[in-house]
Amino acid sequence: MRPVLQATHIEKSFNVQNIRTRALIDVTVDICRAEFTLMIGPSGCGKSTLLAILSGMSSPDQGAVHVGSFNLSELTDEQRDLFRLKYCGFIFQGFNLFPALTALEQVQVPLDYMNIPEDEARERALLALDHVGLSKRKHLRPAEMSGGEKQRVAIARAIVKRPVILFADEPTSALDSENGRNVIEILRATAKETGTAVLCVSHDMRLLSKADRVLQMEDGRLLRDERPNAVSQSTERDVP
Amino acid sequence: MISIARKTLLHDWRRFLPAAVAVAFSGVLMTVQGALLLGIVSANALYVTQSSADYWVGFPGTQSVELGRTVPADTAAELYAEAGVSHTEPLLIGSGDWRAAQGGGVSVTIIGIESAADAKGLDRVIPRALRNLLSAPGAIAIDAADAGKLSVKLGDRAEINGRAVELIGFIDGLRGLGGVNVVASLQTARTLDTALPADGGATYFLYNVKRAGEGESIARRLNNRGSPPRYEVWRAGMLADMSTLYMLLDSGAGIAFVFATLIAMLIGAVITSQTLMAAVAGTIPQYATLRALGVPFPRLRKIVVEQAAWVGLAGLVASLVISLTIALLAAIYRVPFDLRISVIAGASGVVLLVAMVACMLAIHRLRDADPASLLR
């Protein structure tokens, strides 16, 4: 199993009303390619803080995050932006789509910022929408879509960049069970077909049976790290 | 490249409308106020603007046309000596005390003009026939709007400085700022106001040039003749602007304009910035998602700047259309409304400044688009 991301001895604390809270205590974890990794744990256990640090959106107080040859803690804000632009995809609980843009345009936007030519961007956006089963709904705006469709557009927007790592924060908690199942199937398929490392943070216990690997957190510590099933390997894309 | 700024503006136009309206409101307020003010104070330059003479020669250092003092008679000779000067004539400005058959006294300004048929003094408002009638001794003309103030009808007799005058005609377009203008021939003016020079001197000498291209060099030559100078030459437009500006500053009306402009700016900036900030605040999760996906902050800033620019432009166009409509109405109803390019340019500049300030405040709000805030 080849790790694409390695975090070692991560510590993070916050001051809330003059009380120092240790959100993460000596967390060491790696995330592997082509795996659908599920991170679970009760509210306030530090899952989201860890996700923010692993994705380079915030810095740890101590410890290091290595992705390929990058050490995220040593990068400037601009370099971290560039890193995320090139290698990371994100899916959030709120779908956060632009009300004015059609599904196709929502998916095309990240590619525009990567300076990908218009025609190619459009083609890739169409492929991504097809991958999430929405190619027939490409002309719709968010107000005309169901919650499940919106989340699938958000997934298409995240995978259209062909990210090396895909971070998902509670992607199913705003969805009914059927749409939630769909979304998880898409994330799982993305990991298998493209070799992307998918790290999904969730409360949703229904996802346990779908995960290749389960990380359980509690009180800022990683308690359990299990692989219920065998995992296939892929070598499609790597961080240099 | 998909323009998030433009697509959002079009899709969410109701949200941005107040900002565009605020910008347009500031623009219209400033333009109309400026044009009205200029229309009113430019009445101070009427003697110049209602005459078709190209150049005016007056007492050196004169700040405003009504403040002219006597220039000596030999000035005329110097003008005639210039080969490029085609036409020259004197113009007198004096004062008097008007007494009608009924009613009390009114202070009036007496304008003495040349009565020759080709005269240029006030020729834009005094047609040839009226000018001819004025050559009769004691004949005067006033602006029709001043008849009530002087309690006088056409053909009535009255007195100025104790000398008999007869109203032989009305003028349209010589209504002064508060004071009353009485137009007479040079001879009549001299008899009414004995302080006016009788030796051939005048308050102003007006002249035209044969070839427009030579005008400036002749004026320069005349202005450099004699030390200390006995007269000064101005282009008509320059003397008119000097007179308007003098009234603007002297009357305190300029301060009122500056004050109104500041209020317009403030209202525009507050409403526009609030609207843009609300628009940014409503889109923070989307912007934060773009940040998470690695879109750098300056690229998000560009979206807000583009939105502010479009809002500013829309407001500017609306302001122009409304201002021009008001100018048209003002022309129909004969309201003094002097809509100059400079007023429009100034108001447009301020309006764009307002949009820029609003944009800067909205960008400040963009700092809330922290991707980590999306993780709970």
XYZ file of C-alpha atoms in Angstrom:
616
model
C 0.000 0.000 0.000
C 1.655 3.233 -1.135
C 0.889 6.241 1.025
C 0.381 9.457 -0.857
C 0.145 11.583 2.265
C 2.034 11.089 5.499
C 1.337 13.045 8.651
C 3.632 12.562 11.625
C 3.203 13.623 15.252
C 0.590 16.279 14.510
C -0.347 18.523 17.455
C -2.889 21.320 17.380
C -4.368 23.423 20.192
C -6.947 26.187 20.318
C -7.664 28.897 22.843
C -11.373 29.092 23.507
C -12.296 31.765 26.067
C -8.807 31.643 27.575
C -8.997 27.883 27.998
C -6.455 25.933 25.984
C -7.994 22.957 24.229
C -5.814 20.289 22.635
C -7.660 19.398 19.442
C -5.071 16.944 18.114
C -2.600 14.997 20.229
C 0.335 13.281 18.533
C -1.550 12.047 15.488
C 0.449 10.023 12.974
C -1.376 8.768 9.921
C -0.884 8.089 6.241
C -3.428 8.100 3.452
C -3.059 5.651 0.576
C -3.774 5.813 -3.101
C -6.867 4.163 -4.571
C -8.333 3.689 -1.100
C -11.610 4.964 0.250
C -10.594 5.933 3.788
C -13.299 6.784 6.270
C -12.541 8.848 9.365
C -15.169 8.556 12.083
C -15.560 9.783 15.625
C -17.866 11.800 17.829
C -18.374 15.554 17.417
C -15.414 17.595 18.601
C -12.945 14.690 18.408
C -10.693 16.610 16.029
C -11.685 15.043 12.664
C -12.257 18.350 10.879
C -9.145 19.907 12.403
C -7.101 16.977 11.128
C -8.725 17.258 7.686
C -7.856 20.981 7.544
C -4.234 20.238 8.422
C -3.869 17.270 6.058
C -5.211 19.377 3.188
C -2.923 22.316 3.911
C -5.780 24.675 4.793
C -4.315 25.237 8.245
C -0.958 24.534 9.856
C -0.235 22.203 12.766
C 1.446 23.519 15.935
C 3.871 20.609 15.702
C 4.522 17.731 13.340
C 4.792 17.544 9.581
C 2.594 16.673 6.629
C 4.382 15.203 3.633
C 2.724 14.790 0.257
C 5.172 13.429 -2.292
C 8.218 15.681 -2.037
C 6.256 18.542 -0.418
C 6.365 19.277 3.287
C 3.154 21.277 3.691
C 4.339 22.953 6.912
C 7.257 24.521 5.063
C 5.225 25.972 2.187
C 4.051 29.583 2.001
C 0.322 30.337 1.752
C 0.673 30.855 -2.011
C 2.517 27.565 -2.439
C -0.162 25.758 -0.417
C -2.840 27.349 -2.669
C -0.967 26.049 -5.677
C -0.596 22.638 -4.071
C -4.332 22.393 -3.434
C -5.124 23.689 -6.918
C -2.990 20.982 -8.524
C -3.513 17.974 -6.301
C -6.583 18.310 -4.037
C -10.306 18.014 -4.454
C -12.855 18.972 -1.789
C -16.438 18.081 -1.043
C -18.259 19.796 1.804
C -21.479 19.109 3.640
C -23.017 22.297 2.202
C -22.754 21.954 -1.560
C -21.571 25.563 -1.968
C -22.497 25.881 -5.627
C -22.763 29.288 -7.290
C -26.483 30.035 -7.747
C -25.856 31.761 -11.077
C -23.925 28.949 -12.777
C -25.235 25.852 -14.533
C -23.998 22.426 -13.471
C -21.531 22.382 -16.368
C -20.170 25.824 -15.499
C -19.777 24.928 -11.802
C -17.590 21.993 -12.802
C -15.644 23.981 -15.373
C -14.706 26.820 -12.952
C -11.759 25.073 -11.181
C -10.253 24.169 -14.561
C -10.450 27.817 -15.651
C -8.293 28.721 -12.672
C -5.823 26.011 -13.683
C -5.508 27.782 -17.050
C -6.811 24.798 -18.964
C -8.006 25.815 -22.460
C -11.738 26.449 -22.757
C -12.497 23.520 -25.072
C -10.576 20.990 -23.025
C -12.097 22.357 -19.788
C -15.581 21.926 -21.208
C -14.865 18.423 -22.351
C -13.406 17.389 -19.016
C -16.343 19.008 -17.176
C -18.768 17.008 -19.331
C -16.847 13.797 -18.572
C -16.895 14.545 -14.841
C -20.644 15.200 -14.942
C -21.078 11.945 -16.852
C -19.048 10.149 -14.179
C -21.527 11.294 -11.498
C -24.500 10.509 -13.770
C -25.561 14.080 -14.424
C -24.663 14.621 -18.062
C -28.339 15.097 -18.869
C -28.728 17.762 -16.161
C -25.726 19.839 -17.162
C -27.774 22.943 -18.038
C -29.538 23.202 -14.664
C -28.793 25.774 -11.975
C -28.618 24.745 -8.274
C -32.155 26.031 -7.597
C -33.458 23.490 -10.141
C -31.616 20.500 -8.647
C -32.295 18.155 -5.741
C -29.871 17.918 -2.803
C -28.435 14.698 -4.154
C -27.883 16.213 -7.589
C -26.207 19.248 -6.078
C -23.823 17.049 -4.115
C -23.042 15.088 -7.264
C -22.232 18.360 -9.062
C -19.978 19.259 -6.116
C -18.263 15.869 -6.497
C -17.837 16.441 -10.243
C -16.307 19.848 -9.444
C -13.876 18.142 -7.047
C -12.856 15.258 -9.339
C -12.690 17.194 -12.621
C -9.211 18.370 -11.612
C -8.152 14.707 -11.389
C -6.892 15.238 -7.868
C -4.412 12.958 -6.190
C -6.271 13.312 -2.900
C -9.984 13.921 -2.509
C -11.136 15.287 0.849
C -14.810 14.929 1.764
C -16.286 16.449 4.910
C -19.635 14.923 5.918
C -20.662 14.560 2.260
C -23.821 12.566 3.056
C -25.183 14.227 6.176
C -27.479 16.584 4.256
C -28.815 13.776 2.065
C -31.440 11.040 2.374
C -30.256 7.431 2.519
C -30.561 6.719 -1.202
C -28.719 9.859 -2.277
C -26.173 9.256 0.484
C -25.562 5.740 -0.864
C -25.155 7.107 -4.388
C -22.620 9.660 -3.276
C -20.578 7.052 -1.415
C -20.642 4.728 -4.420
C -19.320 7.556 -6.591
C -16.534 8.340 -4.123
C -15.608 4.667 -3.859
C -15.645 4.258 -7.632
C -13.493 7.355 -8.015
C -10.890 5.841 -5.706
C -10.884 2.516 -7.560
C -11.009 3.814 -11.109
C -8.640 6.774 -10.911
C -6.359 5.756 -8.059
C -7.304 8.844 -6.104
C -6.858 8.699 -2.356
C -10.262 9.535 -0.887
C -10.411 10.687 2.732
C -13.946 11.059 3.962
C -14.889 12.414 7.380
C -18.310 11.323 8.559
C -20.689 10.531 11.408
C -22.658 8.310 9.106
C -22.291 4.726 10.327
C -23.898 3.373 7.125
C -20.619 4.168 5.385
C -18.592 1.744 7.525
C -19.335 -1.241 5.299
C -18.248 0.671 2.178
C -14.864 1.842 3.426
C -11.555 0.217 2.506
C -10.080 1.568 5.680
C -11.560 3.061 8.823
C -9.799 5.574 11.066
C -11.496 6.134 14.402
C -10.748 9.261 16.373
C -11.615 10.277 19.885
C -10.469 13.176 22.090
C -7.893 14.342 19.562
C -6.236 10.923 19.239
C -6.334 8.279 16.542
C -7.761 5.253 18.358
C -8.199 2.662 15.641
C -6.886 2.118 12.096
C -8.447 -0.875 10.339
C -8.770 -2.287 6.830
C -11.909 -4.423 6.770
C -11.421 -5.439 3.095
C -8.543 -6.004 0.697
C -7.555 -3.085 -1.510
C -6.590 -3.001 -5.125
C -3.670 -0.967 -6.314
C -3.427 1.552 -9.043
C -0.600 3.656 -10.408
C -2.349 6.340 -12.347
C -1.069 9.580 -10.877
C 1.351 10.568 -8.169
C 2.627 13.722 -6.541
C 6.211 14.320 -7.696
C -13.211 31.410 -18.888
C -16.534 31.473 -17.090
C -17.143 34.913 -15.625
C -18.586 34.281 -12.187
C -18.869 38.064 -11.699
C -20.992 38.708 -14.774
C -23.107 35.546 -14.490
C -23.877 36.373 -10.862
C -24.732 39.983 -11.713
C -27.168 38.901 -14.407
C -28.680 36.078 -12.377
C -28.914 38.061 -9.144
C -29.605 41.498 -10.631
C -32.176 42.318 -7.971
C -29.491 42.048 -5.346
C -27.165 44.450 -7.172
C -29.849 46.881 -8.284
C -29.720 49.052 -5.126
C -25.987 49.585 -5.658
C -26.439 50.671 -9.264
C -29.336 52.917 -8.215
C -27.206 54.452 -5.459
C -24.395 55.147 -7.904
C -26.859 56.654 -10.391
C -28.422 58.711 -7.609
C -25.037 60.172 -6.599
C -24.260 60.919 -10.216
C -27.593 62.628 -10.918
C -27.490 64.598 -7.669
C -24.034 65.961 -8.459
C -24.665 66.591 -12.148
C -28.004 68.332 -11.666
C -26.791 70.368 -8.730
C -23.662 71.370 -10.662
C -25.533 72.220 -13.849
C -28.182 74.230 -11.985
C -25.558 76.107 -10.051
C -23.558 76.832 -13.191
C -26.766 77.858 -14.951
C -27.520 80.330 -12.199
C -24.056 81.766 -11.642
C -23.282 81.894 -15.352
C -25.948 84.640 -15.490
C -23.079 86.723 -14.165
C -21.372 86.345 -17.517
C -24.436 87.192 -19.622
C -22.966 90.437 -21.024
C -20.170 88.347 -22.535
C -22.094 85.245 -23.525
C -24.912 87.211 -25.180
C -22.419 89.150 -27.317
C -20.707 87.668 -30.349
C -17.445 89.609 -29.994
C -14.361 87.329 -29.940
C -12.238 89.469 -27.620
C -12.894 91.885 -24.790
C -10.519 94.651 -23.700
C -10.983 95.997 -20.189
C -9.297 97.402 -17.127
C -6.247 95.306 -16.180
C -6.866 92.837 -13.384
C -10.658 92.850 -13.727
C -11.992 89.670 -12.031
C -15.552 89.647 -13.279
C -17.227 91.392 -16.185
C -19.606 93.536 -14.085
C -16.626 94.905 -12.112
C -15.096 96.594 -15.183
C -13.589 100.056 -14.845
C -12.930 102.679 -17.484
C -10.216 102.081 -20.079
C -8.948 105.205 -21.893
C -10.172 106.285 -25.324
C -6.825 105.758 -27.072
C -7.211 102.008 -26.513
C -9.553 102.074 -29.492
C -6.848 103.647 -31.601
C -4.410 100.862 -30.657
C -6.994 98.261 -31.649
C -7.566 99.951 -35.008
C -3.806 99.972 -35.538
C -3.774 96.151 -35.459
C -4.194 95.015 -39.033
C -5.820 91.715 -37.965
C -8.660 93.409 -36.051
C -11.800 93.541 -38.171
C -14.294 95.282 -35.972
C -14.166 97.196 -32.730
C -16.767 98.907 -30.591
C -17.142 100.246 -27.038
C -19.452 98.874 -24.354
C -20.402 100.799 -21.211
C -21.479 99.442 -17.838
C -22.838 101.950 -15.366
C -25.425 102.129 -12.632
C -28.521 104.105 -11.870
C -31.536 104.551 -9.636
C -34.795 103.606 -11.352
C -38.036 105.351 -10.501
C -41.244 104.345 -12.232
C -44.503 106.348 -12.181
C -45.641 104.106 -9.330
C -43.397 102.259 -6.914
C -40.147 103.066 -5.180
C -36.590 103.173 -6.389
C -34.690 100.197 -7.762
C -30.949 100.080 -8.362
C -30.254 99.083 -11.959
C -27.231 98.327 -14.093
C -27.053 100.383 -17.269
C -25.495 98.720 -20.311
C -24.605 101.088 -23.105
C -24.247 99.404 -26.496
C -23.243 100.532 -29.959
C -26.327 101.171 -32.100
C -24.741 100.485 -35.501
C -26.415 97.651 -37.366
C -23.307 95.397 -37.307
C -22.621 95.924 -33.576
C -21.591 92.843 -31.567
C -22.473 93.998 -28.036
C -25.445 91.911 -26.751
C -26.250 91.099 -30.374
C -27.447 87.612 -29.401
C -30.432 89.094 -27.535
C -30.912 92.467 -29.248
C -32.133 92.100 -32.809
C -31.302 94.751 -35.395
C -34.746 96.408 -35.241
C -34.619 96.809 -31.468
C -31.075 98.162 -31.646
C -32.271 100.725 -34.169
C -35.082 101.819 -31.843
C -32.587 102.209 -28.989
C -30.726 104.925 -30.877
C -33.537 107.361 -29.993
C -32.545 109.497 -26.962
C -33.851 108.079 -23.677
C -34.893 104.763 -25.249
C -34.235 101.686 -23.109
C -34.933 97.942 -23.173
C -35.118 95.461 -20.291
C -35.498 91.711 -19.900
C -39.184 90.796 -20.039
C -38.844 88.970 -16.715
C -37.812 92.206 -14.948
C -40.904 94.212 -15.983
C -42.711 93.378 -12.761
C -39.759 94.332 -10.619
C -39.603 97.756 -12.290
C -43.433 98.185 -12.418
C -43.295 99.069 -16.089
C -45.070 98.182 -19.326
C -43.998 98.604 -22.935
C -44.134 102.289 -23.894
C -44.135 103.480 -20.247
C -41.970 106.354 -19.162
C -39.779 106.291 -16.054
C -36.692 108.000 -14.650
C -33.136 106.828 -14.175
C -30.987 109.123 -12.034
C -33.679 111.785 -12.562
C -33.566 111.607 -16.359
C -36.529 110.516 -18.454
C -36.423 107.127 -20.187
C -38.961 105.254 -22.280
C -39.282 101.472 -22.427
C -39.286 100.674 -26.122
C -38.720 96.918 -26.055
C -38.293 93.715 -24.127
C -35.308 91.396 -24.265
C -35.353 87.664 -23.753
C -32.198 86.348 -22.084
C -30.592 89.114 -20.082
C -32.085 88.429 -16.693
C -29.414 89.161 -14.110
C -28.674 87.578 -10.744
C -30.890 89.639 -8.484
C -30.031 92.982 -10.114
C -31.839 94.459 -13.124
C -30.134 95.170 -16.457
C -31.245 98.217 -18.447
C -29.915 98.365 -22.008
C -29.539 101.694 -23.810
C -27.480 103.214 -26.591
C -23.996 104.542 -25.750
C -25.285 108.127 -25.876
C -28.299 107.446 -23.667
C -26.128 105.524 -21.185
C -23.714 108.445 -20.915
C -26.541 110.900 -20.178
C -28.106 108.558 -17.598
C -24.901 107.810 -15.690
C -22.646 110.829 -15.762
C -19.847 108.870 -14.136
C -19.393 106.996 -17.436
C -16.583 108.414 -19.600
C -17.695 110.966 -22.163
C -14.278 111.353 -23.840
C -14.429 108.188 -25.924
C -13.257 105.900 -23.130
C -15.359 102.830 -22.303
C -15.806 100.060 -19.748
C -14.870 97.548 -22.451
C -13.808 97.596 -26.049
C -15.016 94.602 -28.027
C -13.256 93.420 -31.133
C -13.300 90.617 -33.665
C -10.397 89.368 -35.736
C -10.252 88.804 -39.461
C -8.669 85.367 -39.228
C -9.406 83.133 -36.231
C -5.842 81.794 -36.274
C -4.372 85.231 -35.576
C -6.570 85.955 -32.569
C -4.245 84.649 -29.905
C -1.101 86.314 -31.241
C -2.879 89.687 -31.516
C -4.206 89.342 -27.955
C -0.725 88.448 -26.721
C 0.787 91.439 -28.517
C -1.821 93.806 -27.073
C -1.392 92.387 -23.585
C 2.374 92.949 -23.694
C 2.098 96.559 -24.770
C 2.868 99.221 -22.179
C 4.117 98.912 -18.653
C 2.224 99.296 -16.452
C -0.516 97.922 -18.682
C -3.433 100.265 -19.339
C -5.783 97.509 -20.434
C -6.051 93.747 -20.600
C -7.378 91.537 -23.402
C -9.405 88.375 -22.780
C -10.957 85.851 -25.076
C -14.733 86.139 -24.639
C -14.970 82.575 -23.278
C -12.218 83.279 -20.785
C -13.876 86.439 -19.452
C -17.167 84.544 -19.206
C -15.542 81.707 -17.230
C -13.760 84.209 -14.962
C -17.065 85.939 -14.250
C -18.882 82.659 -13.571
C -16.134 81.405 -11.284
C -16.042 84.738 -9.473
C -19.747 84.522 -8.713
C -19.425 80.855 -7.752
C -16.770 81.607 -5.153
C -18.013 85.051 -4.133
C -21.606 83.994 -3.531
C -20.759 80.975 -1.380
C -22.809 78.853 -3.758
C -19.656 76.888 -4.476
C -19.537 75.720 -0.851
C -23.146 74.522 -1.102
C -22.181 72.536 -4.175
C -19.175 70.960 -2.478
C -21.385 70.057 0.470
C -24.057 68.483 -1.742
C -21.356 66.567 -3.604
C -19.975 65.187 -0.353
C -23.448 64.074 0.721
C -24.056 62.452 -2.669
C -20.695 60.682 -2.415
C -21.357 59.499 1.101
C -24.835 58.155 0.362
C -23.588 56.491 -2.815
C -20.588 54.926 -1.106
C -22.585 53.665 1.885
C -25.395 52.061 -0.125
C -23.087 50.675 -2.799
C -20.636 49.229 -0.310
C -23.424 47.727 1.799
C -24.915 46.078 -1.273
C -21.602 44.749 -2.529
C -20.641 43.582 0.953
C -23.956 41.772 1.326
C -23.404 40.162 -2.070
C -19.940 39.015 -1.010
C -21.206 37.847 2.390
C -23.927 35.802 0.683
C -21.332 34.069 -1.473
C -18.706 33.420 1.221
C -19.205 29.593 1.266
C -18.796 29.450 -2.521
C -15.696 31.649 -2.401
C -14.311 29.597 0.479
C -14.853 26.427 -1.566
C -12.886 27.977 -4.434
C -10.160 28.838 -1.922
C -10.192 25.215 -0.724
C -9.835 24.081 -4.323
C -6.721 26.246 -4.458
C -7.983 29.391 -6.201
C -5.680 32.152 -4.892
C -7.153 35.104 -3.008
C -6.304 37.730 -5.677
C -8.422 35.804 -8.208
C -11.437 36.064 -5.883
C -10.712 39.760 -5.432
C -10.908 40.103 -9.190
C -14.473 38.782 -9.151
C -15.543 41.471 -6.654
C -13.678 44.208 -8.533
C -15.370 43.165 -11.762
C -18.770 43.248 -10.082
C -18.095 46.708 -8.639
C -16.933 47.939 -12.043
C -20.124 46.717 -13.736
C -22.287 48.202 -10.992
C -20.401 51.499 -11.313
C -20.754 51.468 -15.085
C -24.474 50.669 -14.957
C -25.005 53.468 -12.436
C -22.975 55.845 -14.559
C -24.974 55.132 -17.703
C -28.252 55.519 -15.795
C -26.986 58.772 -14.294
C -26.069 60.115 -17.746
C -29.435 59.221 -19.240
C -31.343 60.779 -16.324
C -29.163 63.919 -16.319
C -29.638 64.423 -20.061
C -33.396 63.970 -19.670
C -33.429 66.567 -16.910
C -31.374 68.896 -19.118
C -33.969 68.478 -21.866
C -36.832 69.233 -19.454
C -34.902 72.227 -18.124
C -34.484 73.545 -21.666
C -38.211 73.138 -22.326
C -39.170 74.939 -19.112
C -36.394 77.548 -19.471
C -34.711 76.684 -16.189
C -31.088 77.915 -16.062
C -29.346 74.550 -16.465
C -25.802 74.619 -17.759
C -24.859 70.965 -18.343
C -21.204 71.169 -19.307
C -18.851 68.343 -20.220
C -16.737 69.320 -17.211
C -19.718 68.808 -14.875
C -20.487 65.409 -16.400
C -16.832 64.374 -16.297
C -16.463 65.523 -12.697
C -19.614 63.749 -11.530
C -18.621 60.585 -13.430
C -15.196 60.658 -11.814
C -16.710 60.966 -8.349
C -19.215 58.194 -9.109
C -16.453 55.816 -10.167
C -14.544 56.779 -7.041
C -17.634 55.864 -5.009
C -17.803 52.463 -6.726
C -14.094 51.956 -6.048
C -14.389 52.785 -2.348
C -17.398 50.463 -2.085
C -15.424 47.763 -3.847
C -12.526 48.116 -1.429
C -14.862 47.731 1.558
C -16.448 44.669 -0.049
C -13.033 43.114 -0.696
C -12.284 43.541 2.980
C -15.280 41.286 3.612
C -13.820 38.674 1.309
C -11.262 37.888 4.006
C -14.013 35.841 5.667
C -13.748 33.307 2.855
C -11.504 31.002 4.895
C -11.766 27.459 3.545
C -11.117 25.971 6.987
C -14.359 27.627 8.158
C -16.278 25.235 5.908
C -15.105 22.258 7.976
C -17.168 21.702 11.071
